Amino acid sequence: MQHHIEWDNTFFKEVQANFERVGRQMHLDENILLRLRVPEKALMVSIPFRRDNGKVEVVTGYRVQHNDTLGPYKGGLRYNPHVNMGEVSALAMMMTWKSAIVGLPLGGAKGGVAIDPHPLSRQELQRVTRRFTIEILNFIGPDSDIPAPDMGTNEQVMAWIMDTYSQQKGHAIPGVVTGKPIDIGGSLGRREAPGRGVVYAIISAAEKIKMKLDSKIRVAIQGYGQVGGAAAKKMEKIGCKVIAVSDHTCALYNPNGLKFDSLSAYLAQNKVLKGYPEGECITNEELLEIDCDVLIPAAIERVIHKDNAKKLKCRILAEGANGPTTNEADQIIRERGDIFVIPDILANAGGVVVSYFEWVQDLQNLFWKEKEINHRLWEMMSDAFEKVYLTAQKEKVDMRTAALMTAIRKVSTAMLTRGLYP
Ligand code: GLU
């Protein structure tokens, strides 16, 4: 099979291999398999921007569009020094599956800029973002490709993209991005949606394995950003005990439970978890191997690998991050058979579900109440969970394979119906 150097990246190759494994297992049409294993379009741009000291720097930006059979491309933008074409392509493919599983009329895309946003001033961040938007201007749009936040980006970054795009078009176009601030067309509930969705998926999984979600349930969460923070809050709210959380500075462990409000107050002052007094500081690696009932990796990809997969002590693994488990680790977990895995493309779909709600509200200029949004999110997440679970039972496969089967079936059926142009 033809080899592309751009995608010669471990993460992408694994996501691709996983797709091919499941595609073959379900006897996917050979032509569809060839088309879906690579993105439809990939754009790479150079972004010159001025630092506050007057010097110009040039960084690389990407937008990869994997598939738009079911609707406009959709997916986040990541600002991280390690962003590259392979990573973004892997994540774009995962977005196609994610949207399909929850039944959204959207395709899959992902983008990013290879830059560490943390040392940048607000003005520098704004300049990079606006220039990046200009470079990808003709690639995105409310009818064609709708970015959203991901690692290293936030509501403010989305606001600058929306403004730059709108300035170019001559009128306000809020539907070009999701995850915006509420006052410019963002949706209620979007900020907490990825974490909330993870917890909804855990509720569904717990019901299947007859695990009562009460104060005896110990939860460990790696990553305390958009996904991990909101998941911690919601797990505490439903009565479970969050015994460990982490960020890049430290992993906190307290067998008696860490309190969300107290952590938030500490973070508001100190920005990082390190130094928080009511917990022991352990490493991020140790956190993953903690004796717990629910483990939520909600930080970066490939943290569960062949060396620690055997050591996991959780009953439910709910993947809040994209791609936290390598294929080798997945194989080990499958063979172990004692962990209920809620795969990333199902577990963290809450973000894109409420992004979809935001986009619909923007297009209709009609906004919904938070209660309605959360209720619809619950319906879509639990329906998707049920669909994947039934596939797992029927095909006698694990949840990850079942999730991929569900998504691939949906996309491939639509592709076959539309046919190949010309
Ligand atoms: N970045 C999020 C994800 O990986 C959200 C994408 C979106 O809302 O479009 O699912």
Tab-separated table of C-alpha atoms and ligand atoms in Angstrom:
chain	number	residue	atom	x	y	z
A	1	MET	CA	0.000	0.000	0.000
A	2	GLN	CA	1.219	3.486	-0.842
A	3	HIS	CA	3.189	5.173	1.899
A	4	HIS	CA	2.943	8.842	2.812
A	5	ILE	CA	5.822	10.354	4.690
A	6	GLU	CA	3.582	13.075	6.187
A	7	TRP	CA	1.665	10.414	8.065
A	8	ASP	CA	4.695	8.420	9.110
A	9	ASN	CA	3.821	8.951	12.720
A	10	THR	CA	3.285	6.318	15.406
A	11	PHE	CA	0.015	7.709	16.686
A	12	PHE	CA	-1.485	8.041	13.212
A	13	LYS	CA	-0.282	4.611	12.149
A	14	GLU	CA	-1.865	3.055	15.218
A	15	VAL	CA	-5.198	4.797	14.690
A	16	GLN	CA	-5.043	3.691	11.069
A	17	ALA	CA	-4.120	0.107	12.033
A	18	ASN	CA	-6.997	-0.002	14.484
A	19	PHE	CA	-9.383	1.147	11.772
A	20	GLU	CA	-8.032	-1.459	9.344
A	21	ARG	CA	-8.268	-4.219	11.954
A	22	VAL	CA	-11.911	-3.475	12.640
A	23	GLY	CA	-12.716	-2.763	8.976
A	24	ARG	CA	-11.406	-6.202	7.983
A	25	GLN	CA	-13.184	-7.856	10.898
A	26	MET	CA	-16.498	-6.427	9.682
A	27	HIS	CA	-15.730	-7.189	6.015
A	28	LEU	CA	-15.807	-3.535	5.079
A	29	ASP	CA	-15.943	-2.797	1.347
A	30	GLU	CA	-12.313	-2.732	0.142
A	31	ASN	CA	-12.759	0.593	-1.721
A	32	ILE	CA	-14.235	2.278	1.335
A	33	LEU	CA	-11.368	0.946	3.426
A	34	LEU	CA	-8.843	2.542	1.091
A	35	ARG	CA	-10.636	5.873	1.170
A	36	LEU	CA	-11.140	6.061	4.923
A	37	ARG	CA	-7.609	5.128	5.968
A	38	VAL	CA	-6.312	8.567	4.910
A	39	PRO	CA	-7.697	12.084	5.344
A	40	GLU	CA	-9.516	13.712	2.435
A	41	LYS	CA	-7.596	16.982	2.732
A	42	ALA	CA	-4.681	18.276	4.770
A	43	LEU	CA	-3.478	21.851	4.932
A	44	MET	CA	-0.176	22.951	6.390
A	45	VAL	CA	0.574	26.640	6.819
A	46	SER	CA	3.369	28.864	8.086
A	47	ILE	CA	2.220	31.451	10.587
A	48	PRO	CA	4.428	34.500	11.025
A	49	PHE	CA	3.640	36.551	14.112
A	50	ARG	CA	5.298	39.340	16.028
A	51	ARG	CA	6.484	38.743	19.585
A	52	ASP	CA	6.087	41.558	22.092
A	53	ASN	CA	9.820	42.293	21.765
A	54	GLY	CA	9.315	43.161	18.082
A	55	LYS	CA	10.889	39.999	16.650
A	56	VAL	CA	8.980	37.906	14.132
A	57	GLU	CA	8.584	34.174	14.696
A	58	VAL	CA	7.218	31.602	12.288
A	59	VAL	CA	5.339	28.563	13.539
A	60	THR	CA	3.541	25.774	11.682
A	61	GLY	CA	-0.211	25.292	11.661
A	62	TYR	CA	-2.359	22.421	10.407
A	63	ARG	CA	-5.931	21.632	9.522
A	64	VAL	CA	-6.742	18.103	8.469
A	65	GLN	CA	-10.162	17.101	7.117
A	66	HIS	CA	-10.677	13.383	7.320
A	67	ASN	CA	-14.191	12.788	6.029
A	68	ASP	CA	-17.308	14.869	5.342
A	69	THR	CA	-19.742	12.282	4.047
A	70	LEU	CA	-22.282	12.908	6.803
A	71	GLY	CA	-21.929	16.684	7.039
A	72	PRO	CA	-19.409	19.534	7.460
A	73	TYR	CA	-16.017	18.698	8.908
A	74	LYS	CA	-15.873	19.212	12.685
A	75	GLY	CA	-13.138	19.066	15.275
A	76	GLY	CA	-10.900	20.944	17.649
A	77	LEU	CA	-7.751	23.025	17.369
A	78	ARG	CA	-4.778	22.146	19.523
A	79	TYR	CA	-1.946	24.481	20.536
A	80	ASN	CA	0.981	22.374	21.642
A	81	PRO	CA	4.671	22.277	20.661
A	82	HIS	CA	4.377	18.615	19.637
A	83	VAL	CA	1.507	19.116	17.183
A	84	ASN	CA	2.338	17.666	13.770
A	85	MET	CA	0.605	16.372	10.657
A	86	GLY	CA	0.486	12.790	11.925
A	87	GLU	CA	-1.047	13.651	15.273
A	88	VAL	CA	-3.630	15.961	13.762
A	89	SER	CA	-4.516	13.356	11.123
A	90	ALA	CA	-5.013	10.685	13.765
A	91	LEU	CA	-7.256	12.982	15.770
A	92	ALA	CA	-9.177	14.005	12.630
A	93	MET	CA	-10.006	10.386	11.874
A	94	MET	CA	-11.155	9.893	15.451
A	95	MET	CA	-13.485	12.887	15.063
A	96	THR	CA	-15.165	11.183	12.078
A	97	TRP	CA	-15.899	8.160	14.257
A	98	LYS	CA	-16.963	10.256	17.237
A	99	SER	CA	-19.534	12.263	15.289
A	100	ALA	CA	-20.859	9.122	13.625
A	101	ILE	CA	-21.277	7.168	16.870
A	102	VAL	CA	-23.470	9.815	18.457
A	103	GLY	CA	-25.378	10.300	15.214
A	104	LEU	CA	-24.361	13.870	14.357
A	105	PRO	CA	-24.708	15.167	10.781
A	106	LEU	CA	-21.014	16.108	10.853
A	107	GLY	CA	-17.705	14.807	9.577
A	108	GLY	CA	-14.266	14.696	11.180
A	109	ALA	CA	-11.395	17.183	11.233
A	110	LYS	CA	-8.685	18.436	13.543
A	111	GLY	CA	-6.136	21.192	13.510
A	112	GLY	CA	-3.480	22.812	15.544
A	113	VAL	CA	-0.467	25.021	15.840
A	114	ALA	CA	2.949	23.758	16.921
A	115	ILE	CA	3.426	26.244	19.730
A	116	ASP	CA	3.370	26.282	23.507
A	117	PRO	CA	0.665	28.838	24.361
A	118	HIS	CA	1.570	29.175	28.038
A	119	PRO	CA	4.567	31.527	27.835
A	120	LEU	CA	2.790	33.758	25.274
A	121	SER	CA	1.264	37.052	26.313
A	122	ARG	CA	-2.418	37.607	25.570
A	123	GLN	CA	-1.449	39.832	22.623
A	124	GLU	CA	0.966	37.275	21.204
A	125	LEU	CA	-1.633	34.527	21.487
A	126	GLN	CA	-4.133	36.766	19.755
A	127	ARG	CA	-1.750	37.574	16.889
A	128	VAL	CA	-0.893	33.894	16.257
A	129	THR	CA	-4.556	32.961	16.338
A	130	ARG	CA	-5.698	35.714	13.985
A	131	ARG	CA	-2.927	35.020	11.463
A	132	PHE	CA	-3.605	31.275	11.637
A	133	THR	CA	-7.288	32.012	10.948
A	134	ILE	CA	-6.350	34.041	7.879
A	135	GLU	CA	-4.123	31.232	6.594
A	136	ILE	CA	-6.936	28.659	6.869
A	137	LEU	CA	-9.749	31.081	5.996
A	138	ASN	CA	-10.882	29.344	2.826
A	139	PHE	CA	-10.615	25.945	4.419
A	140	ILE	CA	-13.113	26.602	7.231
A	141	GLY	CA	-16.668	27.961	7.417
A	142	PRO	CA	-20.032	27.240	9.031
A	143	ASP	CA	-21.065	25.069	6.068
A	144	SER	CA	-17.732	23.379	5.487
A	145	ASP	CA	-15.483	22.986	8.535
A	146	ILE	CA	-16.151	24.159	12.082
A	147	PRO	CA	-13.232	24.283	14.561
A	148	ALA	CA	-13.593	24.081	18.355
A	149	PRO	CA	-11.307	24.149	21.399
A	150	ASP	CA	-8.927	21.317	22.216
A	151	MET	CA	-5.745	21.056	24.266
A	152	GLY	CA	-4.122	24.491	24.714
A	153	THR	CA	-6.996	26.500	23.225
A	154	ASN	CA	-10.066	27.981	24.906
A	155	GLU	CA	-13.145	30.161	24.508
A	156	GLN	CA	-11.085	33.305	23.971
A	157	VAL	CA	-9.127	31.708	21.131
A	158	MET	CA	-12.448	30.721	19.526
A	159	ALA	CA	-13.681	34.303	19.934
A	160	TRP	CA	-10.635	35.652	18.037
A	161	ILE	CA	-11.160	33.108	15.250
A	162	MET	CA	-14.834	34.041	15.026
A	163	ASP	CA	-13.963	37.752	14.919
A	164	THR	CA	-11.195	37.391	12.307
A	165	TYR	CA	-13.399	35.244	10.085
A	166	SER	CA	-16.361	37.611	10.467
A	167	GLN	CA	-14.226	40.684	9.725
A	168	GLN	CA	-13.109	39.092	6.473
A	169	LYS	CA	-16.641	38.184	5.429
A	170	GLY	CA	-18.101	41.539	6.441
A	171	HIS	CA	-20.671	40.346	8.956
A	172	ALA	CA	-20.913	38.302	12.151
A	173	ILE	CA	-20.669	34.555	11.541
A	174	PRO	CA	-20.814	32.880	14.948
A	175	GLY	CA	-21.364	29.406	13.415
A	176	VAL	CA	-17.784	29.220	12.105
A	177	VAL	CA	-16.504	27.908	15.450
A	178	THR	CA	-17.980	26.289	18.538
A	179	GLY	CA	-16.878	26.494	22.148
A	180	LYS	CA	-17.199	30.302	21.994
A	181	PRO	CA	-17.981	32.580	24.919
A	182	ILE	CA	-21.739	32.717	25.621
A	183	ASP	CA	-22.007	36.430	24.811
A	184	ILE	CA	-21.019	35.933	21.157
A	185	GLY	CA	-23.152	32.891	20.374
A	186	GLY	CA	-21.638	30.185	22.542
A	187	SER	CA	-23.859	27.562	24.090
A	188	LEU	CA	-24.753	27.040	27.707
A	189	GLY	CA	-23.288	23.770	28.928
A	190	ARG	CA	-20.556	23.585	26.260
A	191	ARG	CA	-17.684	24.230	28.646
A	192	GLU	CA	-18.542	21.316	30.906
A	193	ALA	CA	-19.875	19.038	28.165
A	194	PRO	CA	-16.774	16.860	27.571
A	195	GLY	CA	-16.419	16.044	31.297
A	196	ARG	CA	-20.149	15.686	31.801
A	197	GLY	CA	-20.354	13.331	28.814
A	198	VAL	CA	-17.598	11.139	30.283
A	199	VAL	CA	-19.611	10.825	33.493
A	200	TYR	CA	-22.804	10.024	31.577
A	201	ALA	CA	-20.919	7.221	29.840
A	202	ILE	CA	-19.647	5.972	33.220
A	203	ILE	CA	-23.214	5.943	34.569
A	204	SER	CA	-24.294	3.789	31.617
A	205	ALA	CA	-21.314	1.434	32.027
A	206	ALA	CA	-21.815	1.096	35.788
A	207	GLU	CA	-25.388	0.017	35.197
A	208	LYS	CA	-24.231	-2.754	32.856
A	209	ILE	CA	-21.705	-4.179	35.296
A	210	LYS	CA	-24.017	-3.598	38.266
A	211	MET	CA	-21.633	-1.220	39.979
A	212	LYS	CA	-23.405	1.109	42.382
A	213	LEU	CA	-22.025	4.622	42.006
A	214	ASP	CA	-21.861	5.704	45.649
A	215	SER	CA	-19.308	7.020	48.145
A	216	LYS	CA	-17.397	3.713	48.065
A	217	ILE	CA	-16.482	4.259	44.410
A	218	ARG	CA	-12.944	5.593	44.082
A	219	VAL	CA	-12.157	7.665	41.025
A	220	ALA	CA	-8.701	8.591	39.680
A	221	ILE	CA	-8.426	11.287	37.015
A	222	GLN	CA	-5.317	12.092	35.005
A	223	GLY	CA	-5.469	15.656	33.701
A	224	TYR	CA	-7.384	18.508	35.249
A	225	GLY	CA	-8.265	20.599	32.212
A	226	GLN	CA	-11.577	21.023	30.399
A	227	VAL	CA	-12.325	17.308	30.498
A	228	GLY	CA	-10.768	16.134	33.761
A	229	GLY	CA	-11.877	19.109	35.851
A	230	ALA	CA	-15.505	18.897	34.772
A	231	ALA	CA	-15.499	15.109	35.183
A	232	ALA	CA	-14.153	15.474	38.747
A	233	LYS	CA	-16.916	17.930	39.617
A	234	LYS	CA	-19.646	15.719	38.217
A	235	MET	CA	-18.295	12.469	39.744
A	236	GLU	CA	-18.293	14.178	43.141
A	237	LYS	CA	-21.809	15.471	42.519
A	238	ILE	CA	-23.186	12.002	41.837
A	239	GLY	CA	-21.672	10.864	45.140
A	240	CYS	CA	-18.388	9.160	44.219
A	241	LYS	CA	-15.020	9.761	45.848
A	242	VAL	CA	-12.331	11.374	43.690
A	243	ILE	CA	-9.108	10.027	45.222
A	244	ALA	CA	-6.589	11.319	42.679
A	245	VAL	CA	-6.265	14.133	40.136
A	246	SER	CA	-3.267	15.518	38.285
A	247	ASP	CA	-1.867	18.196	36.034
A	248	HIS	CA	1.594	18.535	34.489
A	249	THR	CA	3.119	19.632	37.804
A	250	CYS	CA	1.923	16.914	40.131
A	251	ALA	CA	-0.574	14.135	40.799
A	252	LEU	CA	-2.473	14.480	44.047
A	253	TYR	CA	-3.589	11.446	45.993
A	254	ASN	CA	-5.887	11.358	48.973
A	255	PRO	CA	-7.615	8.055	49.793
A	256	ASN	CA	-10.290	9.947	51.739
A	257	GLY	CA	-11.241	12.005	48.701
A	258	LEU	CA	-10.215	15.353	47.227
A	259	LYS	CA	-12.820	18.092	47.312
A	260	PHE	CA	-13.646	19.869	44.071
A	261	ASP	CA	-14.428	23.283	45.591
A	262	SER	CA	-11.247	23.308	47.631
A	263	LEU	CA	-9.163	22.269	44.580
A	264	SER	CA	-10.801	24.991	42.490
A	265	ALA	CA	-10.065	27.631	45.115
A	266	TYR	CA	-6.426	26.491	45.235
A	267	LEU	CA	-6.135	26.508	41.440
A	268	ALA	CA	-7.660	29.982	41.183
A	269	GLN	CA	-4.795	31.259	43.337
A	270	ASN	CA	-1.892	29.052	42.322
A	271	LYS	CA	-2.729	28.011	38.711
A	272	VAL	CA	-1.192	24.541	39.272
A	273	LEU	CA	-1.991	21.603	41.572
A	274	LYS	CA	1.522	21.360	42.998
A	275	GLY	CA	1.622	22.374	46.629
A	276	TYR	CA	-2.030	21.623	47.387
A	277	PRO	CA	-1.947	20.688	51.058
A	278	GLU	CA	-4.700	18.075	51.340
A	279	GLY	CA	-3.103	15.331	49.270
A	280	GLU	CA	0.093	13.405	48.756
A	281	CYS	CA	2.056	14.314	45.634
A	282	ILE	CA	2.667	11.272	43.432
A	283	THR	CA	3.641	11.010	39.759
A	284	ASN	CA	1.286	10.916	36.794
A	285	GLU	CA	2.490	7.368	36.073
A	286	GLU	CA	1.683	6.242	39.613
A	287	LEU	CA	-1.778	7.753	39.349
A	288	LEU	CA	-2.653	5.417	36.479
A	289	GLU	CA	-1.744	2.365	38.549
A	290	ILE	CA	-3.656	3.420	41.651
A	291	ASP	CA	-6.126	1.012	43.199
A	292	CYS	CA	-9.434	2.552	42.129
A	293	ASP	CA	-12.809	1.677	40.625
A	294	VAL	CA	-12.958	4.231	37.834
A	295	LEU	CA	-9.895	5.500	35.994
A	296	ILE	CA	-10.275	8.514	33.718
A	297	PRO	CA	-7.220	9.390	31.627
A	298	ALA	CA	-8.117	12.919	30.540
A	299	ALA	CA	-4.779	14.416	29.525
A	300	ILE	CA	-2.734	13.292	26.548
A	301	GLU	CA	-2.478	10.351	24.187
A	302	ARG	CA	-0.525	7.109	24.655
A	303	VAL	CA	-0.180	7.166	28.452
A	304	ILE	CA	-1.452	3.599	28.877
A	305	HIS	CA	1.107	1.408	27.149
A	306	LYS	CA	2.384	-2.158	27.194
A	307	ASP	CA	4.366	-1.619	30.403
A	308	ASN	CA	1.571	-0.342	32.615
A	309	ALA	CA	-1.502	-1.963	31.013
A	310	LYS	CA	-1.021	-5.071	33.139
A	311	LYS	CA	-0.826	-2.963	36.274
A	312	LEU	CA	-4.099	-1.048	35.973
A	313	LYS	CA	-6.332	-1.714	38.958
A	314	CYS	CA	-9.555	-0.062	37.857
A	315	ARG	CA	-12.863	-1.709	37.031
A	316	ILE	CA	-13.956	0.942	34.506
A	317	LEU	CA	-11.548	2.734	32.175
A	318	ALA	CA	-13.270	5.837	30.790
A	319	GLU	CA	-11.122	7.512	28.163
A	320	GLY	CA	-11.609	11.256	28.516
A	321	ALA	CA	-8.501	11.999	26.424
A	322	ASN	CA	-8.189	11.116	22.765
A	323	GLY	CA	-6.024	8.051	22.202
A	324	PRO	CA	-4.756	7.508	25.776
A	325	THR	CA	-4.299	3.757	25.194
A	326	THR	CA	-1.797	2.347	22.693
A	327	ASN	CA	-2.798	-0.601	20.526
A	328	GLU	CA	-0.450	-2.897	22.435
A	329	ALA	CA	-1.991	-1.845	25.738
A	330	ASP	CA	-5.453	-2.276	24.277
A	331	GLN	CA	-4.600	-5.843	23.314
A	332	ILE	CA	-3.388	-6.549	26.868
A	333	ILE	CA	-6.541	-5.055	28.390
A	334	ARG	CA	-8.709	-7.059	26.005
A	335	GLU	CA	-6.929	-10.261	27.023
A	336	ARG	CA	-7.221	-9.406	30.722
A	337	GLY	CA	-10.958	-9.067	30.285
A	338	ASP	CA	-11.536	-7.614	33.763
A	339	ILE	CA	-11.746	-3.935	32.816
A	340	PHE	CA	-14.805	-2.367	31.230
A	341	VAL	CA	-13.394	0.048	28.643
A	342	ILE	CA	-15.379	3.058	27.482
A	343	PRO	CA	-13.311	4.026	24.430
A	344	ASP	CA	-12.419	7.639	23.718
A	345	ILE	CA	-14.600	8.009	20.623
A	346	LEU	CA	-17.600	7.198	22.809
A	347	ALA	CA	-16.541	8.425	26.259
A	348	ASN	CA	-15.475	11.936	25.269
A	349	ALA	CA	-18.073	12.600	22.559
A	350	GLY	CA	-19.949	14.984	24.878
A	351	GLY	CA	-17.823	17.895	23.699
A	352	VAL	CA	-18.708	17.555	20.061
A	353	VAL	CA	-22.361	16.815	20.887
A	354	VAL	CA	-22.790	20.169	22.607
A	355	SER	CA	-20.643	21.776	19.883
A	356	TYR	CA	-23.267	20.495	17.482
A	357	PHE	CA	-26.004	22.052	19.648
A	358	GLU	CA	-24.077	25.335	19.627
A	359	TRP	CA	-23.723	25.275	15.842
A	360	VAL	CA	-27.439	24.521	15.393
A	361	GLN	CA	-28.372	27.362	17.764
A	362	ASP	CA	-26.076	29.765	15.874
A	363	LEU	CA	-27.544	28.807	12.508
A	364	GLN	CA	-31.092	29.227	13.797
A	365	ASN	CA	-30.439	32.278	15.970
A	366	LEU	CA	-32.446	30.589	18.655
A	367	PHE	CA	-30.900	29.627	21.977
A	368	TRP	CA	-31.804	26.812	24.333
A	369	LYS	CA	-31.870	26.562	28.116
A	370	GLU	CA	-29.065	24.717	29.903
A	371	LYS	CA	-31.462	22.128	31.258
A	372	GLU	CA	-32.566	21.239	27.770
A	373	ILE	CA	-28.978	21.010	26.559
A	374	ASN	CA	-27.911	18.676	29.362
A	375	HIS	CA	-30.998	16.565	28.885
A	376	ARG	CA	-30.363	16.194	25.148
A	377	LEU	CA	-26.698	15.442	25.854
A	378	TRP	CA	-27.728	12.671	28.240
A	379	GLU	CA	-30.102	11.228	25.630
A	380	MET	CA	-27.505	11.219	22.882
A	381	MET	CA	-24.739	9.806	25.076
A	382	SER	CA	-26.889	7.049	26.560
A	383	ASP	CA	-28.353	6.109	23.152
A	384	ALA	CA	-24.857	5.930	21.684
A	385	PHE	CA	-23.653	3.860	24.627
A	386	GLU	CA	-26.554	1.448	24.212
A	387	LYS	CA	-25.904	1.110	20.485
A	388	VAL	CA	-22.227	0.323	21.029
A	389	TYR	CA	-22.983	-2.057	23.903
A	390	LEU	CA	-25.510	-3.975	21.799
A	391	THR	CA	-22.986	-4.238	18.959
A	392	ALA	CA	-20.406	-5.589	21.427
A	393	GLN	CA	-22.878	-8.247	22.581
A	394	LYS	CA	-24.090	-9.145	19.111
A	395	GLU	CA	-20.662	-9.322	17.461
A	396	LYS	CA	-19.005	-10.750	20.590
A	397	VAL	CA	-16.322	-8.061	20.591
A	398	ASP	CA	-14.907	-5.593	23.125
A	399	MET	CA	-16.299	-2.076	23.515
A	400	ARG	CA	-13.544	-0.359	21.487
A	401	THR	CA	-14.029	-2.664	18.533
A	402	ALA	CA	-17.804	-2.269	18.853
A	403	ALA	CA	-17.532	1.524	18.928
A	404	LEU	CA	-15.426	1.525	15.786
A	405	MET	CA	-17.793	-0.924	14.099
A	406	THR	CA	-20.769	1.289	14.891
A	407	ALA	CA	-19.033	4.365	13.504
A	408	ILE	CA	-17.528	2.723	10.431
A	409	ARG	CA	-20.848	1.130	9.536
A	410	LYS	CA	-22.605	4.494	9.704
A	411	VAL	CA	-20.013	6.331	7.584
A	412	SER	CA	-19.465	3.542	5.053
A	413	THR	CA	-23.185	3.042	4.456
A	414	ALA	CA	-23.509	6.752	3.684
A	415	MET	CA	-20.445	6.660	1.418
A	416	LEU	CA	-21.817	3.723	-0.544
A	417	THR	CA	-25.193	5.428	-0.874
A	418	ARG	CA	-23.631	8.669	-2.128
A	419	GLY	CA	-21.259	6.783	-4.461
A	420	LEU	CA	-17.902	7.904	-5.790
A	421	TYR	CA	-17.654	11.187	-7.673
A	422	PRO	CA	-17.171	11.422	-10.650
B	1	GLU	N1	-11.791	18.905	20.779
B	1	GLU	C1	-12.963	18.164	21.186
B	1	GLU	C2	-12.832	16.707	20.831
B	1	GLU	O1	-11.767	16.189	20.668
B	1	GLU	C3	-14.234	18.817	20.676
B	1	GLU	C4	-14.387	18.888	19.196
B	1	GLU	C5	-15.579	19.730	18.762
B	1	GLU	O2	-16.345	20.140	19.599
B	1	GLU	O3	-15.698	19.965	17.563
B	1	GLU	O4	-13.803	15.987	20.786
